[in-house]
Short mmCIF file of C-alpha atoms in Angstrom, two decimals:
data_model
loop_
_atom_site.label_atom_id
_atom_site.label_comp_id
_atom_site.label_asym_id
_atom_site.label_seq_id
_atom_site.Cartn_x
_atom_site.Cartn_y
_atom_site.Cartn_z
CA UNK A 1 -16.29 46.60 -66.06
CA UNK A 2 -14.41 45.48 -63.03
CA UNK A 3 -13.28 42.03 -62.10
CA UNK A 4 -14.37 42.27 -58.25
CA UNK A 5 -18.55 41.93 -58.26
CA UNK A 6 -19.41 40.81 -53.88
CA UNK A 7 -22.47 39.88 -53.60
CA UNK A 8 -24.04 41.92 -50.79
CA UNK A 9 -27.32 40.73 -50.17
CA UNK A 10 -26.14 37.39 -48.21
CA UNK A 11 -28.71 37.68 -45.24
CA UNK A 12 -28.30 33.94 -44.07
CA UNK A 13 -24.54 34.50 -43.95
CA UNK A 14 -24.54 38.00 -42.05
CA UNK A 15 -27.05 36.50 -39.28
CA UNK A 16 -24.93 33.33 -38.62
CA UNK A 17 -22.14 35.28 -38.45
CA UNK A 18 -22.87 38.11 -36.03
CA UNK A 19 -22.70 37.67 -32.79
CA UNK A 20 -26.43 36.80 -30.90
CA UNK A 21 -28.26 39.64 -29.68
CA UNK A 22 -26.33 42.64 -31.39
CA UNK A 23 -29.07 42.97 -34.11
CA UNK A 24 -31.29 44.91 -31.25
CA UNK A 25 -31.66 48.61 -32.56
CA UNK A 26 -30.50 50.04 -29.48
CA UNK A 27 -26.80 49.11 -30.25
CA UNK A 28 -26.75 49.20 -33.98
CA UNK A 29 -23.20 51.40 -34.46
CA UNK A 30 -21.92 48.14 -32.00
CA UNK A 31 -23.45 45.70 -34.51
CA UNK A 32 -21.44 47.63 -37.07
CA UNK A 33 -17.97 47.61 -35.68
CA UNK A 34 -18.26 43.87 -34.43
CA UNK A 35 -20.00 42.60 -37.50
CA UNK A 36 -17.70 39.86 -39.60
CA UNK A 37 -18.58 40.22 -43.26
CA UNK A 38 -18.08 37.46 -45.74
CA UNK A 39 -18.14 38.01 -49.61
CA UNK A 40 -18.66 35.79 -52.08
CA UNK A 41 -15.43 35.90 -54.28
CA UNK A 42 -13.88 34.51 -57.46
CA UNK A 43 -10.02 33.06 -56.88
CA UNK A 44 -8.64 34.95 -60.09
CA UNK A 45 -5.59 37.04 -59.97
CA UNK A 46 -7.99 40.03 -61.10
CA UNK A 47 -10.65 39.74 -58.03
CA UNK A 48 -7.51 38.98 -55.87
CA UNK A 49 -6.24 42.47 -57.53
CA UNK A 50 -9.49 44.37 -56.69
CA UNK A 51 -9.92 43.01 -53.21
CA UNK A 52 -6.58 44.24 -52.12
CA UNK A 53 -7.18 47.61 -53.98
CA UNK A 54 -10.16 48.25 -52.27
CA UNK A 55 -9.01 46.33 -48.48
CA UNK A 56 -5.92 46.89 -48.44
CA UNK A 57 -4.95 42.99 -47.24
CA UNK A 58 -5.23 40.18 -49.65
CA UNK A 59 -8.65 37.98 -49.27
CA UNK A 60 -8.44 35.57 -46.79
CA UNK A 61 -10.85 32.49 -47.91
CA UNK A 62 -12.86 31.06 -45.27
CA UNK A 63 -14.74 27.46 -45.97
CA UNK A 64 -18.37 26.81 -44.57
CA UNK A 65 -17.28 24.88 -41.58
CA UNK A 66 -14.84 27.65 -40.56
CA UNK A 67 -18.20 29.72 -41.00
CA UNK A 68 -20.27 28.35 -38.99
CA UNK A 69 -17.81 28.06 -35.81
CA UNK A 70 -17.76 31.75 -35.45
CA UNK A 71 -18.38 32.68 -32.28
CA UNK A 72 -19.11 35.72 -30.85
CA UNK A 73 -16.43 35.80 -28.14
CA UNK A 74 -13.85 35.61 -31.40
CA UNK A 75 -12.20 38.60 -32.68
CA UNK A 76 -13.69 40.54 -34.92
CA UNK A 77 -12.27 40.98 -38.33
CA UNK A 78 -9.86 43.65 -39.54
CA UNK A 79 -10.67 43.02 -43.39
CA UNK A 80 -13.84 41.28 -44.89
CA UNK A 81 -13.13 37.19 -45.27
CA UNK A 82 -14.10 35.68 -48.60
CA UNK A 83 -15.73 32.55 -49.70
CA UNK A 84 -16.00 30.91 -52.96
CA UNK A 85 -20.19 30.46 -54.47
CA UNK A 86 -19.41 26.28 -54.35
CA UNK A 87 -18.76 27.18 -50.51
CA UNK A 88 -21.60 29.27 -50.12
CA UNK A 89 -23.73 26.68 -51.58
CA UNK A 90 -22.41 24.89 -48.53
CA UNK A 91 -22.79 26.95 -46.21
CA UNK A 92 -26.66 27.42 -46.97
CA UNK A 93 -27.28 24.18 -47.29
CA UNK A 94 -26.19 23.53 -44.04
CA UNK A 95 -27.72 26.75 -42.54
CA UNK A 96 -31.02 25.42 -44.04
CA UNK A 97 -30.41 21.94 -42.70
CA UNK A 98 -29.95 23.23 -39.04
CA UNK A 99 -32.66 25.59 -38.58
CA UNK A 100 -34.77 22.49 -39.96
CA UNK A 101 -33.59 20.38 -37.17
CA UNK A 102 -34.34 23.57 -34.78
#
């Protein structure tokens, strides 16, 4: 079994954190190559193994503030970021919470 599971099917996550208006379908290889991807990952030495096995860099963690502050004049991202589930859990709850007060 291996050590490094992502969890891929983070919708909320991928739509706060691309950049407005390249989800059109006219651009969607753009989308691709300026898209910042965030994976939910364990802080063992194992999943810290896998990740750089598979990315080449070691994971850089990224907490649910530091999330939602992406803008889309930043720079994109060379390697996937990570984030642990109890920041996730943040991160949706505040997602949630704004598009409430919206």
């Amino acid at each position: 079994m291996r050590a490094f599971k992502p969890l891929f099917g983070l919708a909320a996550l991928a739509a706060a954190l691309l950049p407005a208006g390249l989800a059109s379908a006219g651009d969607a290889g753009e989308s691709r190559a300026q898209a910042r991807p965030v994976l939910i990952c364990a802080t063992d030495d194992a999943t810290r193994r896998a990740f750089i096995r598979e990315h080449g860099a070691p994971p850089v963690f990224v907490t649910a503030r530091e999330a939602l502050s992406v803008r889309a004049s930043d720079p994109a991202w060379e390697t996937p970021r990570c984030m642990t589930a109890r920041e996730h859990a943040r991160f949706r709850d505040a997602a949630t919470s704004y598009a409430a007060v919206r």
